[in-house]
mmCIF file of C-alpha atoms in Angstrom:
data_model
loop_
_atom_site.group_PDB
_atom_site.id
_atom_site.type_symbol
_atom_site.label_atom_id
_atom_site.label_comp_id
_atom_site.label_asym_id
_atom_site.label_seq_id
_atom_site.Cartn_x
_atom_site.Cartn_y
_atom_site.Cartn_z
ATOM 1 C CA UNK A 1 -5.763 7.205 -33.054
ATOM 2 C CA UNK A 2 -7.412 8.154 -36.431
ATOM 3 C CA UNK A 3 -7.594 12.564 -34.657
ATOM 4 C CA UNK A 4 -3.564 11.891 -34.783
ATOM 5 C CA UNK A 5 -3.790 10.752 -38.522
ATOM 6 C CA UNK A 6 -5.505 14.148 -39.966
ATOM 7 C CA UNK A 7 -4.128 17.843 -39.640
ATOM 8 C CA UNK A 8 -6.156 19.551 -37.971
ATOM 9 C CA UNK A 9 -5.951 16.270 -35.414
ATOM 10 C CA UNK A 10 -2.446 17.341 -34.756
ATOM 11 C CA UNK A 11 -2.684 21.047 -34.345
ATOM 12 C CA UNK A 12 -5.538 20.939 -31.716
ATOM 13 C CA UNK A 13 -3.875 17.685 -29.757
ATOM 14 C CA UNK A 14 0.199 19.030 -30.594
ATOM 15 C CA UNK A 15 -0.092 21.939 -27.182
ATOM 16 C CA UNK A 16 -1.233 19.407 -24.676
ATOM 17 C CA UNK A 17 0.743 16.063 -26.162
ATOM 18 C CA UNK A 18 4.296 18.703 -26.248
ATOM 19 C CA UNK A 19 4.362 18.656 -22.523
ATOM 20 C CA UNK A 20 3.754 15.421 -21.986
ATOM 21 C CA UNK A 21 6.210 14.644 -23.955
ATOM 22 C CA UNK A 22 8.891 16.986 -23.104
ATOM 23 C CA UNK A 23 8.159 15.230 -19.490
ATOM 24 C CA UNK A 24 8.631 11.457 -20.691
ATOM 25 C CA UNK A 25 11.531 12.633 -22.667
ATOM 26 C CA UNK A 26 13.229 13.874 -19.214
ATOM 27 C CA UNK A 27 12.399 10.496 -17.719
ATOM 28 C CA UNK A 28 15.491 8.066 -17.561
ATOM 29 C CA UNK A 29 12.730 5.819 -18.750
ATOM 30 C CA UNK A 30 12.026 7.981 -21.789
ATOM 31 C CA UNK A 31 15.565 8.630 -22.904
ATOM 32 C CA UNK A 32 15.727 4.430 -23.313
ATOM 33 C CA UNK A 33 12.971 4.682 -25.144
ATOM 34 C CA UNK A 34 13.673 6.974 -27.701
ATOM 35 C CA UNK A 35 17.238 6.990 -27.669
ATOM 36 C CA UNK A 36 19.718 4.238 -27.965
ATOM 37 C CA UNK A 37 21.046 4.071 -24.457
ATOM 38 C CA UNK A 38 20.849 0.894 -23.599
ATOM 39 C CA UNK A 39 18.389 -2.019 -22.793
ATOM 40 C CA UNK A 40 14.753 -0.955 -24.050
ATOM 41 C CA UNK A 41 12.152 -0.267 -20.964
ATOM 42 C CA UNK A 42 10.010 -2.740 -19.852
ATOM 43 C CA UNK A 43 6.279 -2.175 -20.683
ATOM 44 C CA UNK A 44 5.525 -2.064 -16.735
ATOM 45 C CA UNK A 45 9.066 0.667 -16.468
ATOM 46 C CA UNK A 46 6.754 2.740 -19.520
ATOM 47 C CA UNK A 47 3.525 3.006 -17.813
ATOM 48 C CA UNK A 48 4.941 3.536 -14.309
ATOM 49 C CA UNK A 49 6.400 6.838 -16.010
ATOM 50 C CA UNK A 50 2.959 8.338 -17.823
ATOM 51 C CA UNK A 51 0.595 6.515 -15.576
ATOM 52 C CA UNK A 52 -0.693 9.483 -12.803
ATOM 53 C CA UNK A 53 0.462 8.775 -8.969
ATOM 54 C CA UNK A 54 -1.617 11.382 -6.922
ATOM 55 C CA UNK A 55 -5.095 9.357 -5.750
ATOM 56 C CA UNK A 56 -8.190 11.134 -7.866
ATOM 57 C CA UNK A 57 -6.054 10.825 -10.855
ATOM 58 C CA UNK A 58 -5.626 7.116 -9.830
ATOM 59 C CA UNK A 59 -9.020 6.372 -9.372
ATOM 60 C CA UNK A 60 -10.236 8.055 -12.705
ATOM 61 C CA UNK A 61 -7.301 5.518 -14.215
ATOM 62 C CA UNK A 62 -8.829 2.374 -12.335
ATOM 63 C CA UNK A 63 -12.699 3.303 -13.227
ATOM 64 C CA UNK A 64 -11.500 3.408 -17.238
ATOM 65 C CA UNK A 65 -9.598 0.214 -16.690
ATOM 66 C CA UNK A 66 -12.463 -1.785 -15.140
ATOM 67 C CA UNK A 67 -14.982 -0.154 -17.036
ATOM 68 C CA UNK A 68 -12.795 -0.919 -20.380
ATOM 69 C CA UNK A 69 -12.603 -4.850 -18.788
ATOM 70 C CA UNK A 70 -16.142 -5.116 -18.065
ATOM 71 C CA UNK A 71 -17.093 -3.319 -21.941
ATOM 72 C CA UNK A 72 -16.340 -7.333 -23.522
ATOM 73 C CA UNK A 73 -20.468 -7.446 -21.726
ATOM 74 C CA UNK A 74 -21.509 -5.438 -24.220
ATOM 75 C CA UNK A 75 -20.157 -7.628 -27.195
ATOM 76 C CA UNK A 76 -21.323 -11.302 -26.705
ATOM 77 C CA UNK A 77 -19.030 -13.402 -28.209
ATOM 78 C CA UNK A 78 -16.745 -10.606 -29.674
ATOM 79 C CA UNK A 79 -16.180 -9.533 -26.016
ATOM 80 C CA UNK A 80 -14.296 -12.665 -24.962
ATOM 81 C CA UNK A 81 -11.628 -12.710 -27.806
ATOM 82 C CA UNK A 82 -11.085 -8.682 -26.740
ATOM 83 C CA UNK A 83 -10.262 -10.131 -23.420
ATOM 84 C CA UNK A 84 -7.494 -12.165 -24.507
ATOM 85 C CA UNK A 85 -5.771 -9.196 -26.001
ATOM 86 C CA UNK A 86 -7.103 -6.767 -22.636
ATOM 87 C CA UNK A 87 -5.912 -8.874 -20.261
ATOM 88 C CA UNK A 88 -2.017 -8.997 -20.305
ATOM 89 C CA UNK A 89 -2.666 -4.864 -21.300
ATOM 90 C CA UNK A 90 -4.632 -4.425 -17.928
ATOM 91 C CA UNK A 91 -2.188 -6.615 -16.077
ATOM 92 C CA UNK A 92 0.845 -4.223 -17.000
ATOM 93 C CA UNK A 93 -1.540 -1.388 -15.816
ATOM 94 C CA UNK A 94 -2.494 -2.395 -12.359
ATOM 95 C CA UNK A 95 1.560 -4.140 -12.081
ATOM 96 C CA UNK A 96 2.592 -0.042 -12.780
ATOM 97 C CA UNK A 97 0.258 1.223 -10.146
ATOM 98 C CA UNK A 98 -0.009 -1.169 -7.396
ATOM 99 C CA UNK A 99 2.702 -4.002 -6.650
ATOM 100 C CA UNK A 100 3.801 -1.749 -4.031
ATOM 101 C CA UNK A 101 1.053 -2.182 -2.520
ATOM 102 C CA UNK A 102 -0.640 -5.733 -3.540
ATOM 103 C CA UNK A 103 2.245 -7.673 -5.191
ATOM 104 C CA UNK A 104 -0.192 -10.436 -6.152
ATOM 105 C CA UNK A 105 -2.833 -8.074 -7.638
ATOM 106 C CA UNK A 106 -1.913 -8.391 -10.928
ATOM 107 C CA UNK A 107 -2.302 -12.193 -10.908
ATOM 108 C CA UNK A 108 -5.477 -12.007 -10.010
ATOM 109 C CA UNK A 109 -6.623 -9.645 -12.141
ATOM 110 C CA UNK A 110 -5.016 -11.919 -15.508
ATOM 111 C CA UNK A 111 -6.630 -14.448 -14.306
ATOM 112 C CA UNK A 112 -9.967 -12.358 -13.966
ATOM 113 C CA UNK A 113 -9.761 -10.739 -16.998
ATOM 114 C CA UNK A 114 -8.628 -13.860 -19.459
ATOM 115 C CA UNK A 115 -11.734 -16.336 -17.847
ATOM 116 C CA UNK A 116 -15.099 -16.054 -19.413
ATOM 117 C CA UNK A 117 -18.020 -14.457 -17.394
ATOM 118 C CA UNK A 118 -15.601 -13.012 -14.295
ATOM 119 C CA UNK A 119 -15.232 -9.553 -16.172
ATOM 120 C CA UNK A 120 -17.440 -7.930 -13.133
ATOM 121 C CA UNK A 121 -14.931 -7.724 -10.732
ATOM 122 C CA UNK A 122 -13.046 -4.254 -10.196
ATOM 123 C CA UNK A 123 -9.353 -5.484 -9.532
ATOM 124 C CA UNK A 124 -8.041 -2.148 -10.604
ATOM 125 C CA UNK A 125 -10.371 -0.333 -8.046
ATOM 126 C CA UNK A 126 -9.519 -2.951 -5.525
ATOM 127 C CA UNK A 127 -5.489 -2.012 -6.127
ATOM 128 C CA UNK A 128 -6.756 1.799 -5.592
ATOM 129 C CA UNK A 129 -9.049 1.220 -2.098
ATOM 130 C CA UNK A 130 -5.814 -1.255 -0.623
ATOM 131 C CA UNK A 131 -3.650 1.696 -1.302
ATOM 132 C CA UNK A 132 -5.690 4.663 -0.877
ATOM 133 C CA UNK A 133 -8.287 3.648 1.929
ATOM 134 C CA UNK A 134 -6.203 3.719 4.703
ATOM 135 C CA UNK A 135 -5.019 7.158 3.651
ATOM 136 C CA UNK A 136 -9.171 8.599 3.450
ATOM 137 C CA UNK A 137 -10.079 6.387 6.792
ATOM 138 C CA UNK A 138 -7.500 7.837 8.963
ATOM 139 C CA UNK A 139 -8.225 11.769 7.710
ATOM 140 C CA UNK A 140 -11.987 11.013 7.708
ATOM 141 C CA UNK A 141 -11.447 9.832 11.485
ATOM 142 C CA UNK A 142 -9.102 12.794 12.481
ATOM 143 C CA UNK A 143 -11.736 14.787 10.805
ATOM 144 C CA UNK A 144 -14.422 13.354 13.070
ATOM 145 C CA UNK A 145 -12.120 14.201 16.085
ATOM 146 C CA UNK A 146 -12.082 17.394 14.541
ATOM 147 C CA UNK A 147 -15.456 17.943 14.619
ATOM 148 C CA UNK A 148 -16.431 16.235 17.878
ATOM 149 C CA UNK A 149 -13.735 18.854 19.610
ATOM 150 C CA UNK A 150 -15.060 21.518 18.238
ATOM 151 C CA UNK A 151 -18.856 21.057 19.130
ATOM 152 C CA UNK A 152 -17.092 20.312 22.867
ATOM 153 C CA UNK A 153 -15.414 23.708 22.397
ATOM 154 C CA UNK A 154 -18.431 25.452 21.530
ATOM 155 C CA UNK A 155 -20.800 24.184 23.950
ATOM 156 C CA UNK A 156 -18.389 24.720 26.837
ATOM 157 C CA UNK A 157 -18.484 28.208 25.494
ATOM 158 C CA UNK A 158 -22.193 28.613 25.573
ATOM 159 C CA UNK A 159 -22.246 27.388 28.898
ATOM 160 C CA UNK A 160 -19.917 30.008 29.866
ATOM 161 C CA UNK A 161 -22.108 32.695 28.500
ATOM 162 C CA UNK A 162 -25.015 31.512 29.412
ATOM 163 C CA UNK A 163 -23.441 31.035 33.322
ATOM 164 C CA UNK A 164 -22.043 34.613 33.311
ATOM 165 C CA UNK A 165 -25.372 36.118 32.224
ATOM 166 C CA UNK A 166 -27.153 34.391 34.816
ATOM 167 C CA UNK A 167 -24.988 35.341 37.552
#
């Protein structure tokens, strides 16, 4: 925030924040934003549009949202009022990236986030392993097939060569 406030802040950050920009601004989300076109987007309609949807992006996302959830550790006392103000700002989060998938998700991780001592649990990373781990467990087990077909393939080979060089 305070890199946006000085000069030389702006002129190093203005080439990466234009395009990003220039993107939300050709968002029907970001035209209601800035413009007057209507009912203002909701704050779960605003992060749906910058939040990333491919998974590694995801998962980098989820790691800074837990990570930022469990920081209230490192702050005895101080940690538990940050929580009140983190925890409807992580609900909108994991409500943007996964009520497709886990509807009730979001619930839990309020309720998580705003009672003392539960800080520890990773509700974002849960959202991203219910959507993404079926996705890696079915291309880690065609890879396996993979694999296992090929090592058939190549020792019916050898057997072929070594059968035609001993007859």
């Amino acid at each position: 925030g305070f890199y946006l406030s000085t000069r030389p802040g702006r002129e190093k950050l203005s080439p990466m924040l234009s395009s990003a920009y220039t993107t939300f601004l050709h968002t029907q989300t970001g035209q209601r934003f800035i413009y007057d076109t209507g009912s203002r987007p909701t704050p779960k309609a605003l992060a749906q549009t910058l939040l990333p949807k491919d998974m590694m992006a995801k998962l980098i996302v989820c790691l800074v949202v837990d990570f930022v959830g469990s920081s209230s550790y490192l702050l005895p006392g101080v940690g538990e009022v940050f929580d009140v103000a983190w925890a409807p700002t992580q609900t909108i989060l994991i409500a943007a990236m996964f009520d497709h998938v886990s509807p009730n998700l979001k619930y839990v991780s309020f309720v998580e986030e705003i009672l003392p001592f539960t800080d520890f649990i990773p509700s974002a990373t849960y959202g991203w392993v219910r959507e993404f781990g079926p996705v890696i467990l079915g291309e880690s087990g065609r890879k396996i097939h993979d694999l296992t077909v090929a090592v058939r393939g190549e020792k019916e080979a050898l057997r072929e060569t070594v059968g035609i060089k001993m007859a």
